[in-house]
Short mmCIF file of C-alpha atoms in Angstrom, two decimals:
data_model
loop_
_atom_site.label_atom_id
_atom_site.label_comp_id
_atom_site.label_asym_id
_atom_site.label_seq_id
_atom_site.Cartn_x
_atom_site.Cartn_y
_atom_site.Cartn_z
CA VAL A 14 -13.96 18.40 0.45
CA PRO A 15 -13.01 18.02 -3.22
CA ALA A 16 -9.81 16.12 -3.90
CA THR A 17 -7.71 15.14 -6.84
CA VAL A 18 -6.63 11.52 -6.69
CA ARG A 19 -3.94 10.12 -8.93
CA ASN A 20 -3.36 6.41 -9.12
CA GLY A 21 0.32 5.64 -9.48
CA GLY A 22 -0.19 1.91 -9.07
CA VAL A 23 0.32 -0.73 -11.70
CA ALA A 24 -1.40 -4.11 -11.32
CA GLY A 25 1.15 -6.81 -10.61
CA ASP A 26 3.84 -4.46 -9.32
CA THR A 27 6.20 -5.57 -6.60
CA ALA A 28 7.56 -3.13 -4.05
CA ALA A 29 10.77 -2.95 -6.11
CA GLN A 30 8.85 -1.93 -9.23
CA GLY A 31 6.90 0.69 -7.28
CA ARG A 32 10.14 2.04 -5.85
CA ALA A 33 11.72 2.19 -9.31
CA ARG A 34 8.83 4.32 -10.58
CA LEU A 35 8.48 6.62 -7.55
CA ARG A 36 10.74 9.52 -8.52
CA TRP A 37 9.46 9.50 -12.09
CA GLY A 38 5.87 9.59 -10.83
CA LEU A 39 6.54 12.43 -8.42
CA ARG A 40 8.31 14.47 -11.12
CA GLY A 41 5.17 14.31 -13.24
CA LEU A 42 3.08 16.11 -10.62
CA LYS A 43 2.61 19.88 -10.68
CA ALA A 44 2.45 20.16 -6.90
CA ARG A 45 3.62 18.21 -3.86
CA PRO A 46 0.94 15.68 -2.89
CA ASP A 47 -0.98 16.26 0.34
CA LEU A 48 -0.81 12.51 0.95
CA VAL A 49 0.55 9.36 -0.65
CA ILE A 50 -1.06 6.03 0.09
CA VAL A 51 1.59 3.32 -0.20
CA GLU A 52 -0.04 -0.05 -0.80
CA LEU A 53 2.65 -2.40 -2.04
CA GLY A 54 3.99 -5.79 -1.02
CA ALA A 55 1.10 -8.09 -1.86
CA ASN A 56 2.63 -9.11 -5.18
CA ASP A 57 5.98 -9.75 -3.47
CA MET A 58 4.12 -12.11 -1.11
CA LEU A 59 2.14 -13.80 -3.88
CA ARG A 60 5.41 -14.50 -5.71
CA GLY A 61 7.03 -15.84 -2.55
CA LEU A 62 9.76 -13.19 -2.62
CA PRO A 63 11.74 -12.72 0.59
CA VAL A 64 10.00 -10.49 3.12
CA ALA A 65 13.31 -8.68 3.74
CA GLN A 66 13.39 -7.68 0.07
CA ALA A 67 9.87 -6.19 0.15
CA GLN A 68 10.64 -4.49 3.45
CA ALA A 69 13.84 -2.93 2.10
CA ASN A 70 12.01 -1.57 -0.95
CA LEU A 71 9.15 -0.18 1.12
CA ASP A 72 11.71 1.35 3.48
CA ARG A 73 13.36 3.14 0.55
CA ILE A 74 9.97 4.41 -0.68
CA LEU A 75 9.08 5.78 2.75
CA THR A 76 12.54 7.33 3.11
CA GLU A 77 12.16 9.10 -0.26
CA LEU A 78 8.71 10.42 0.62
CA ARG A 79 9.92 11.65 4.01
CA ALA A 80 12.86 13.42 2.35
CA ARG A 81 10.32 15.23 0.16
CA ASN A 82 8.17 16.05 3.21
CA ILE A 83 5.19 14.14 1.79
CA PRO A 84 2.77 12.61 4.33
CA VAL A 85 2.11 8.89 3.95
CA LEU A 86 -0.60 6.43 4.78
CA LEU A 87 0.93 2.94 4.66
CA ALA A 88 -1.66 0.28 3.79
CA GLY A 89 -0.77 -3.18 4.99
CA MET A 90 -1.68 -6.58 3.65
CA ARG A 91 -2.03 -10.05 5.07
CA ALA A 92 -0.19 -13.07 3.78
CA ALA A 93 -2.04 -15.80 1.93
CA PRO A 94 -2.56 -18.87 4.15
CA ASN A 95 -0.52 -21.08 1.83
CA MET A 96 2.63 -19.03 2.53
CA GLY A 97 3.11 -20.74 5.90
CA GLY A 98 3.18 -19.39 9.42
CA ASP A 99 6.76 -18.10 9.55
CA TYR A 100 6.39 -16.19 6.29
CA ALA A 101 2.99 -14.80 7.30
CA ARG A 102 4.24 -13.56 10.67
CA ALA A 103 7.25 -11.83 9.11
CA PHE A 104 5.23 -10.37 6.25
CA GLU A 105 2.42 -9.04 8.43
CA ALA A 106 4.87 -7.58 10.98
CA MET A 107 6.64 -5.65 8.21
CA TYR A 108 3.94 -2.98 7.90
CA PRO A 109 3.64 -1.94 11.56
CA ALA A 110 7.44 -1.97 11.87
CA LEU A 111 7.84 0.33 8.87
CA ALA A 112 5.04 2.63 10.03
CA LYS A 113 6.69 2.94 13.43
CA LYS A 114 10.18 3.48 12.00
CA HIS A 115 9.04 6.20 9.60
CA ARG A 116 6.35 7.62 11.90
CA VAL A 117 3.64 7.30 9.26
CA ALA A 118 -0.02 6.41 9.59
CA LEU A 119 -0.87 2.73 9.15
CA TYR A 120 -4.05 1.24 7.73
CA PRO A 121 -3.48 -2.37 8.84
CA PHE A 122 -5.26 -4.31 6.09
CA PHE A 123 -6.07 -2.82 2.70
CA LEU A 124 -8.62 -5.53 1.84
CA ASP A 125 -10.50 -5.22 5.14
CA GLY A 126 -14.15 -6.13 4.56
CA VAL A 127 -13.42 -7.61 1.13
CA ALA A 128 -10.92 -10.43 1.64
CA GLY A 129 -12.48 -13.87 1.64
CA ARG A 130 -15.64 -12.68 -0.13
CA ARG A 131 -15.30 -14.09 -3.66
CA ALA A 132 -18.37 -12.20 -4.91
CA LEU A 133 -16.45 -8.93 -4.42
CA PHE A 134 -13.55 -9.90 -6.69
CA GLN A 135 -12.95 -9.90 -10.41
CA ALA A 136 -12.64 -13.22 -12.23
CA ASP A 137 -8.90 -13.32 -11.43
CA GLY A 138 -9.74 -13.75 -7.75
CA LEU A 139 -7.07 -11.17 -6.82
CA HIS A 140 -8.47 -7.74 -7.65
CA PRO A 141 -11.68 -6.34 -6.14
CA ASP A 142 -14.57 -5.58 -8.45
CA PRO A 143 -16.37 -2.19 -8.27
CA ARG A 144 -18.43 -3.31 -5.25
CA GLY A 145 -15.27 -4.43 -3.49
CA VAL A 146 -13.52 -1.18 -4.32
CA ALA A 147 -16.45 0.77 -2.86
CA ILE A 148 -16.07 -1.15 0.41
CA ILE A 149 -12.32 -0.51 0.48
CA VAL A 150 -12.84 3.20 -0.15
CA ARG A 151 -15.51 3.47 2.55
CA ARG A 152 -13.33 1.66 5.10
CA ILE A 153 -10.05 3.44 4.38
CA ALA A 154 -11.62 6.93 4.11
CA PRO A 155 -11.46 7.71 7.87
CA ALA A 156 -7.74 6.82 7.93
CA VAL A 157 -7.17 9.03 4.89
CA ARG A 158 -8.99 11.94 6.56
CA ARG A 159 -6.88 11.52 9.72
CA ALA A 160 -3.66 11.34 7.71
CA LEU A 161 -4.54 14.54 5.86
CA LYS A 162 -4.89 16.56 9.08
#
């Protein structure tokens, strides 16, 4: 089925920056989206920002999308090992908790199949290269199809 996909993401954005841009981005669309994939929080984690801060910003994003009756697929992330166990547990629990609270679909780990495979990343070691992106798309596609139904 043909689809129009618009990328509203900005490399390096925190959940707060994504939230700040949300209304502006939605105003620029001609029609209500059939689905929004929310994949934010990794940059909060990489900067060591408090999990509660990322969670509050994601909560506001999901609240805004629900108020506009826009379906959501929330894509989770895992914490980097150097963040420590307590941080990792809190960070990784944030996504299922938000999905449950807002009754949205959850794709548990956005980088599934790509994380830990250096050959699938750009030179920065953070962003997947085209082969990595292809794996992400292939793996997330079933969750997107389910969320669109």
